[in-house]
C-alpha cells in the first residue's frame, strides 16, 4: 500500500467506521502491532459508490492483512 492507492477494508478491520471503507490513500503515517496484527494509520479521502472522491481528508487505522488495493 502506497500513496495514491485506492484500498478497501471490511468494516471490522478499521477504526472507526460503520461500513466497509473505500479510501484513496494520501499519506501513510505510522504502523503498529495491535494484538498480534499489523495496523497502519492513514490519511486519505473516502471514495463514494459512484467513484467520486470526497474533498475532505480523514484519518483511518486499518488492519494491513485485511486491506485490499483495488487501484494503483
Backbone as XML, in Angstrom:
<?xml version="1.0"?>
<chain id="A" units="angstrom">
  <residue number="1" name="UNK">
    <atom name="N" x="0.852" y="-1.176" z="0.000"/>
    <atom name="CA" x="0.000" y="0.000" z="0.000"/>
    <atom name="C" x="0.899" y="1.241" z="0.000"/>
  </residue>
  <residue number="2" name="UNK">
    <atom name="N" x="0.622" y="2.136" z="-0.954"/>
    <atom name="CA" x="1.400" y="3.368" z="-1.060"/>
    <atom name="C" x="0.472" y="4.545" z="-1.350"/>
  </residue>
  <residue number="3" name="UNK">
    <atom name="N" x="1.024" y="5.737" z="-1.253"/>
    <atom name="CA" x="0.273" y="6.951" z="-1.570"/>
    <atom name="C" x="-0.254" y="6.844" z="-3.000"/>
  </residue>
  <residue number="4" name="UNK">
    <atom name="N" x="-1.526" y="7.160" z="-3.176"/>
    <atom name="CA" x="-2.167" y="7.102" z="-4.477"/>
    <atom name="C" x="-3.017" y="5.860" z="-4.687"/>
  </residue>
  <residue number="5" name="UNK">
    <atom name="N" x="-2.807" y="4.818" z="-3.866"/>
    <atom name="CA" x="-3.615" y="3.607" z="-3.975"/>
    <atom name="C" x="-5.043" y="3.869" z="-3.516"/>
  </residue>
  <residue number="6" name="UNK">
    <atom name="N" x="-5.978" y="3.116" z="-4.071"/>
    <atom name="CA" x="-7.345" y="3.056" z="-3.549"/>
    <atom name="C" x="-7.476" y="1.699" z="-2.890"/>
  </residue>
  <residue number="7" name="UNK">
    <atom name="N" x="-7.899" y="1.701" z="-1.633"/>
    <atom name="CA" x="-7.982" y="0.478" z="-0.847"/>
    <atom name="C" x="-9.417" y="0.217" z="-0.401"/>
  </residue>
  <residue number="8" name="UNK">
    <atom name="N" x="-9.703" y="-1.040" z="-0.118"/>
    <atom name="CA" x="-10.948" y="-1.413" z="0.547"/>
    <atom name="C" x="-10.585" y="-2.172" z="1.819"/>
  </residue>
  <residue number="9" name="UNK">
    <atom name="N" x="-11.386" y="-1.937" z="2.856"/>
    <atom name="CA" x="-11.170" y="-2.583" z="4.146"/>
    <atom name="C" x="-12.539" y="-2.942" z="4.721"/>
  </residue>
  <residue number="10" name="UNK">
    <atom name="N" x="-12.732" y="-4.199" z="5.162"/>
    <atom name="CA" x="-14.004" y="-4.551" z="5.781"/>
    <atom name="C" x="-14.274" y="-3.711" z="7.033"/>
  </residue>
  <residue number="11" name="UNK">
    <atom name="N" x="-15.530" y="-3.540" z="7.346"/>
    <atom name="CA" x="-15.940" y="-2.708" z="8.484"/>
    <atom name="C" x="-15.269" y="-3.120" z="9.788"/>
  </residue>
  <residue number="12" name="UNK">
    <atom name="N" x="-15.063" y="-4.414" z="9.998"/>
    <atom name="CA" x="-14.494" y="-4.878" z="11.264"/>
    <atom name="C" x="-12.966" y="-4.807" z="11.303"/>
  </residue>
  <residue number="13" name="UNK">
    <atom name="N" x="-12.338" y="-4.240" z="10.260"/>
    <atom name="CA" x="-10.878" y="-4.225" z="10.179"/>
    <atom name="C" x="-10.296" y="-2.834" z="10.073"/>
  </residue>
  <residue number="14" name="UNK">
    <atom name="N" x="-11.052" y="-1.833" z="10.484"/>
    <atom name="CA" x="-10.507" y="-0.476" z="10.603"/>
    <atom name="C" x="-11.227" y="0.255" z="11.707"/>
  </residue>
  <residue number="15" name="UNK">
    <atom name="N" x="-10.585" y="1.298" z="12.159"/>
    <atom name="CA" x="-11.152" y="2.125" z="13.220"/>
    <atom name="C" x="-11.189" y="3.544" z="12.716"/>
  </residue>
  <residue number="16" name="UNK">
    <atom name="N" x="-12.218" y="4.175" z="12.747"/>
    <atom name="CA" x="-13.552" y="3.875" z="13.244"/>
    <atom name="C" x="-14.516" y="4.141" z="12.124"/>
  </residue>
  <residue number="17" name="UNK">
    <atom name="N" x="-15.440" y="3.239" z="11.899"/>
    <atom name="CA" x="-16.384" y="3.405" z="10.824"/>
    <atom name="C" x="-17.594" y="2.512" z="10.984"/>
  </residue>
  <residue number="18" name="UNK">
    <atom name="N" x="-18.576" y="2.727" z="10.130"/>
    <atom name="CA" x="-19.824" y="1.989" z="10.236"/>
    <atom name="C" x="-20.185" y="1.265" z="8.945"/>
  </residue>
  <residue number="19" name="UNK">
    <atom name="N" x="-19.255" y="1.173" z="8.026"/>
    <atom name="CA" x="-19.470" y="0.460" z="6.764"/>
    <atom name="C" x="-18.093" y="0.109" z="6.213"/>
  </residue>
  <residue number="20" name="UNK">
    <atom name="N" x="-18.010" y="-0.752" z="5.204"/>
    <atom name="CA" x="-16.701" y="-1.017" z="4.610"/>
    <atom name="C" x="-16.053" y="0.287" z="4.126"/>
  </residue>
  <residue number="21" name="UNK">
    <atom name="N" x="-14.767" y="0.367" z="4.278"/>
    <atom name="CA" x="-14.018" y="1.567" z="3.906"/>
    <atom name="C" x="-13.470" y="1.426" z="2.490"/>
  </residue>
  <residue number="22" name="UNK">
    <atom name="N" x="-13.685" y="2.441" z="1.674"/>
    <atom name="CA" x="-13.025" y="2.566" z="0.371"/>
    <atom name="C" x="-12.338" y="3.920" z="0.413"/>
  </residue>
  <residue number="23" name="UNK">
    <atom name="N" x="-11.005" y="3.920" z="0.320"/>
    <atom name="CA" x="-10.241" y="5.145" z="0.558"/>
    <atom name="C" x="-9.123" y="5.310" z="-0.461"/>
  </residue>
  <residue number="24" name="UNK">
    <atom name="N" x="-8.939" y="6.555" z="-0.904"/>
    <atom name="CA" x="-7.781" y="6.951" z="-1.697"/>
    <atom name="C" x="-6.716" y="7.389" z="-0.695"/>
  </residue>
  <residue number="25" name="UNK">
    <atom name="N" x="-5.578" y="6.698" z="-0.674"/>
    <atom name="CA" x="-4.531" y="6.953" z="0.318"/>
    <atom name="C" x="-3.737" y="8.197" z="-0.062"/>
  </residue>
  <residue number="26" name="UNK">
    <atom name="N" x="-3.709" y="9.173" z="0.861"/>
    <atom name="CA" x="-2.945" y="10.405" z="0.648"/>
    <atom name="C" x="-1.618" y="10.404" z="1.411"/>
  </residue>
  <residue number="27" name="UNK">
    <atom name="N" x="-1.590" y="9.704" z="2.547"/>
    <atom name="CA" x="-0.382" y="9.690" z="3.375"/>
    <atom name="C" x="-0.416" y="8.476" z="4.298"/>
  </residue>
  <residue number="28" name="UNK">
    <atom name="N" x="0.737" y="7.816" z="4.457"/>
    <atom name="CA" x="0.885" y="6.725" z="5.412"/>
    <atom name="C" x="1.657" y="7.298" z="6.590"/>
  </residue>
  <residue number="29" name="UNK">
    <atom name="N" x="1.015" y="7.319" z="7.774"/>
    <atom name="CA" x="1.597" y="7.988" z="8.934"/>
    <atom name="C" x="2.412" y="7.068" z="9.834"/>
  </residue>
  <residue number="30" name="UNK">
    <atom name="N" x="1.885" y="5.887" z="10.133"/>
    <atom name="CA" x="2.508" y="5.050" z="11.154"/>
    <atom name="C" x="2.065" y="3.612" z="10.974"/>
  </residue>
  <residue number="31" name="UNK">
    <atom name="N" x="2.856" y="2.693" z="11.509"/>
    <atom name="CA" x="2.496" y="1.279" z="11.580"/>
    <atom name="C" x="2.704" y="0.830" z="13.001"/>
  </residue>
  <residue number="32" name="UNK">
    <atom name="N" x="1.816" y="-0.068" z="13.458"/>
    <atom name="CA" x="1.972" y="-0.599" z="14.815"/>
    <atom name="C" x="1.319" y="-1.951" z="14.918"/>
  </residue>
  <residue number="33" name="UNK">
    <atom name="N" x="1.816" y="-2.740" z="15.836"/>
    <atom name="CA" x="1.222" y="-4.036" z="16.088"/>
    <atom name="C" x="0.182" y="-3.900" z="17.191"/>
  </residue>
  <residue number="34" name="UNK">
    <atom name="N" x="-1.006" y="-4.466" z="16.944"/>
    <atom name="CA" x="-2.092" y="-4.471" z="17.915"/>
    <atom name="C" x="-2.619" y="-5.895" z="17.991"/>
  </residue>
  <residue number="35" name="UNK">
    <atom name="N" x="-2.505" y="-6.505" z="19.146"/>
    <atom name="CA" x="-2.990" y="-7.878" z="19.349"/>
    <atom name="C" x="-2.473" y="-8.843" z="18.280"/>
  </residue>
  <residue number="36" name="UNK">
    <atom name="N" x="-1.207" y="-8.718" z="17.938"/>
    <atom name="CA" x="-0.571" y="-9.633" z="17.004"/>
    <atom name="C" x="-0.781" y="-9.339" z="15.525"/>
  </residue>
  <residue number="37" name="UNK">
    <atom name="N" x="-1.503" y="-8.270" z="15.202"/>
    <atom name="CA" x="-1.733" y="-7.900" z="13.800"/>
    <atom name="C" x="-1.114" y="-6.535" z="13.524"/>
  </residue>
  <residue number="38" name="UNK">
    <atom name="N" x="-0.650" y="-6.338" z="12.293"/>
    <atom name="CA" x="-0.068" y="-5.051" z="11.902"/>
    <atom name="C" x="-1.175" y="-4.109" z="11.432"/>
  </residue>
  <residue number="39" name="UNK">
    <atom name="N" x="-1.238" y="-2.936" z="12.037"/>
    <atom name="CA" x="-2.206" y="-1.896" z="11.694"/>
    <atom name="C" x="-1.448" y="-0.698" z="11.151"/>
  </residue>
  <residue number="40" name="UNK">
    <atom name="N" x="-2.058" y="0.003" z="10.190"/>
    <atom name="CA" x="-1.427" y="1.152" z="9.552"/>
    <atom name="C" x="-2.343" y="2.362" z="9.708"/>
  </residue>
  <residue number="41" name="UNK">
    <atom name="N" x="-1.758" y="3.482" z="10.150"/>
    <atom name="CA" x="-2.516" y="4.728" z="10.272"/>
    <atom name="C" x="-2.351" y="5.522" z="8.980"/>
  </residue>
  <residue number="42" name="UNK">
    <atom name="N" x="-3.494" y="5.904" z="8.400"/>
    <atom name="CA" x="-3.508" y="6.574" z="7.100"/>
    <atom name="C" x="-4.245" y="7.896" z="7.151"/>
  </residue>
  <residue number="43" name="UNK">
    <atom name="N" x="-3.913" y="8.758" z="6.201"/>
    <atom name="CA" x="-4.729" y="9.923" z="5.870"/>
    <atom name="C" x="-5.179" y="9.685" z="4.439"/>
  </residue>
  <residue number="44" name="UNK">
    <atom name="N" x="-6.468" y="9.896" z="4.197"/>
    <atom name="CA" x="-6.973" y="9.674" z="2.854"/>
    <atom name="C" x="-8.319" y="10.323" z="2.637"/>
  </residue>
  <residue number="45" name="UNK">
    <atom name="N" x="-8.874" y="10.032" z="1.494"/>
    <atom name="CA" x="-10.193" y="10.564" z="1.130"/>
    <atom name="C" x="-11.109" y="9.407" z="0.779"/>
  </residue>
  <residue number="46" name="UNK">
    <atom name="N" x="-12.320" y="9.444" z="1.317"/>
    <atom name="CA" x="-13.303" y="8.408" z="1.016"/>
    <atom name="C" x="-13.647" y="8.429" z="-0.467"/>
  </residue>
  <residue number="47" name="UNK">
    <atom name="N" x="-13.796" y="7.243" z="-1.039"/>
    <atom name="CA" x="-14.268" y="7.089" z="-2.408"/>
    <atom name="C" x="-15.731" y="6.671" z="-2.314"/>
  </residue>
  <residue number="48" name="UNK">
    <atom name="N" x="-16.587" y="7.454" z="-2.936"/>
    <atom name="CA" x="-18.029" y="7.195" z="-2.887"/>
    <atom name="C" x="-18.405" y="6.066" z="-3.843"/>
  </residue>
  <residue number="49" name="UNK">
    <atom name="N" x="-19.602" y="5.477" z="-3.663"/>
    <atom name="CA" x="-20.040" y="4.392" z="-4.556"/>
    <atom name="C" x="-20.031" y="4.761" z="-6.042"/>
  </residue>
  <residue number="50" name="UNK">
    <atom name="N" x="-20.232" y="6.048" z="-6.364"/>
    <atom name="CA" x="-20.216" y="6.461" z="-7.779"/>
    <atom name="C" x="-18.796" y="6.691" z="-8.309"/>
  </residue>
  <residue number="51" name="UNK">
    <atom name="N" x="-17.778" y="6.477" z="-7.452"/>
    <atom name="CA" x="-16.383" y="6.632" z="-7.856"/>
    <atom name="C" x="-15.792" y="7.995" z="-7.598"/>
  </residue>
  <residue number="52" name="UNK">
    <atom name="N" x="-16.622" y="8.961" z="-7.206"/>
    <atom name="CA" x="-16.088" y="10.287" z="-6.897"/>
    <atom name="C" x="-15.375" y="10.237" z="-5.536"/>
  </residue>
  <residue number="53" name="UNK">
    <atom name="N" x="-14.477" y="11.188" z="-5.338"/>
    <atom name="CA" x="-13.652" y="11.221" z="-4.128"/>
    <atom name="C" x="-14.058" y="12.412" z="-3.277"/>
  </residue>
  <residue number="54" name="UNK">
    <atom name="N" x="-14.265" y="12.166" z="-1.983"/>
    <atom name="CA" x="-14.617" y="13.229" z="-1.035"/>
    <atom name="C" x="-13.489" y="14.254" z="-0.991"/>
  </residue>
  <residue number="55" name="UNK">
    <atom name="N" x="-13.826" y="15.515" z="-0.879"/>
    <atom name="CA" x="-12.813" y="16.573" z="-0.801"/>
    <atom name="C" x="-12.113" y="16.604" z="0.555"/>
  </residue>
  <residue number="56" name="UNK">
    <atom name="N" x="-12.814" y="16.183" z="1.601"/>
    <atom name="CA" x="-12.236" y="16.206" z="2.947"/>
    <atom name="C" x="-11.336" y="15.001" z="3.180"/>
  </residue>
  <residue number="57" name="UNK">
    <atom name="N" x="-10.212" y="15.245" z="3.826"/>
    <atom name="CA" x="-9.343" y="14.150" z="4.227"/>
    <atom name="C" x="-9.776" y="13.635" z="5.595"/>
  </residue>
  <residue number="58" name="UNK">
    <atom name="N" x="-9.475" y="12.365" z="5.853"/>
    <atom name="CA" x="-9.797" y="11.770" z="7.140"/>
    <atom name="C" x="-8.687" y="10.814" z="7.537"/>
  </residue>
  <residue number="59" name="UNK">
    <atom name="N" x="-8.656" y="10.484" z="8.819"/>
    <atom name="CA" x="-7.717" y="9.504" z="9.339"/>
    <atom name="C" x="-8.404" y="8.149" z="9.410"/>
  </residue>
  <residue number="60" name="UNK">
    <atom name="N" x="-7.633" y="7.094" z="9.254"/>
    <atom name="CA" x="-8.145" y="5.744" z="9.452"/>
    <atom name="C" x="-7.000" y="4.862" z="9.933"/>
  </residue>
  <residue number="61" name="UNK">
    <atom name="N" x="-7.301" y="3.977" z="10.850"/>
    <atom name="CA" x="-6.359" y="2.970" z="11.312"/>
    <atom name="C" x="-6.865" y="1.647" z="10.750"/>
  </residue>
  <residue number="62" name="UNK">
    <atom name="N" x="-6.108" y="1.031" z="9.829"/>
    <atom name="CA" x="-6.579" y="-0.151" z="9.116"/>
    <atom name="C" x="-5.679" y="-1.347" z="9.405"/>
  </residue>
  <residue number="63" name="UNK">
    <atom name="N" x="-6.311" y="-2.512" z="9.448"/>
    <atom name="CA" x="-5.559" y="-3.746" z="9.645"/>
    <atom name="C" x="-4.977" y="-4.150" z="8.294"/>
  </residue>
  <residue number="64" name="UNK">
    <atom name="N" x="-3.666" y="-4.216" z="8.219"/>
    <atom name="CA" x="-2.976" y="-4.400" z="6.941"/>
    <atom name="C" x="-3.343" y="-5.712" z="6.250"/>
  </residue>
  <residue number="65" name="UNK">
    <atom name="N" x="-3.448" y="-6.802" z="6.987"/>
    <atom name="CA" x="-3.716" y="-8.091" z="6.341"/>
    <atom name="C" x="-5.156" y="-8.236" z="5.844"/>
  </residue>
  <residue number="66" name="UNK">
    <atom name="N" x="-6.021" y="-7.287" z="6.159"/>
    <atom name="CA" x="-7.416" y="-7.292" z="5.680"/>
    <atom name="C" x="-7.659" y="-6.195" z="4.635"/>
  </residue>
  <residue number="67" name="UNK">
    <atom name="N" x="-6.586" y="-5.499" z="4.261"/>
    <atom name="CA" x="-6.675" y="-4.394" z="3.306"/>
    <atom name="C" x="-6.371" y="-4.900" z="1.893"/>
  </residue>
  <residue number="68" name="UNK">
    <atom name="N" x="-7.193" y="-4.493" z="0.935"/>
    <atom name="CA" x="-7.003" y="-4.877" z="-0.462"/>
    <atom name="C" x="-6.805" y="-3.612" z="-1.292"/>
  </residue>
  <residue number="69" name="UNK">
    <atom name="N" x="-5.728" y="-3.588" z="-2.082"/>
    <atom name="CA" x="-5.500" y="-2.487" z="-3.022"/>
    <atom name="C" x="-6.328" y="-2.796" z="-4.267"/>
  </residue>
  <residue number="70" name="UNK">
    <atom name="N" x="-7.264" y="-1.910" z="-4.588"/>
    <atom name="CA" x="-8.128" y="-2.146" z="-5.755"/>
    <atom name="C" x="-7.702" y="-1.337" z="-6.973"/>
  </residue>
  <residue number="71" name="UNK">
    <atom name="N" x="-6.883" y="-0.317" z="-6.752"/>
    <atom name="CA" x="-6.398" y="0.500" z="-7.867"/>
    <atom name="C" x="-5.110" y="1.198" z="-7.442"/>
  </residue>
  <residue number="72" name="UNK">
    <atom name="N" x="-4.144" y="1.202" z="-8.320"/>
    <atom name="CA" x="-2.871" y="1.898" z="-8.072"/>
    <atom name="C" x="-2.795" y="3.126" z="-8.943"/>
  </residue>
</chain>
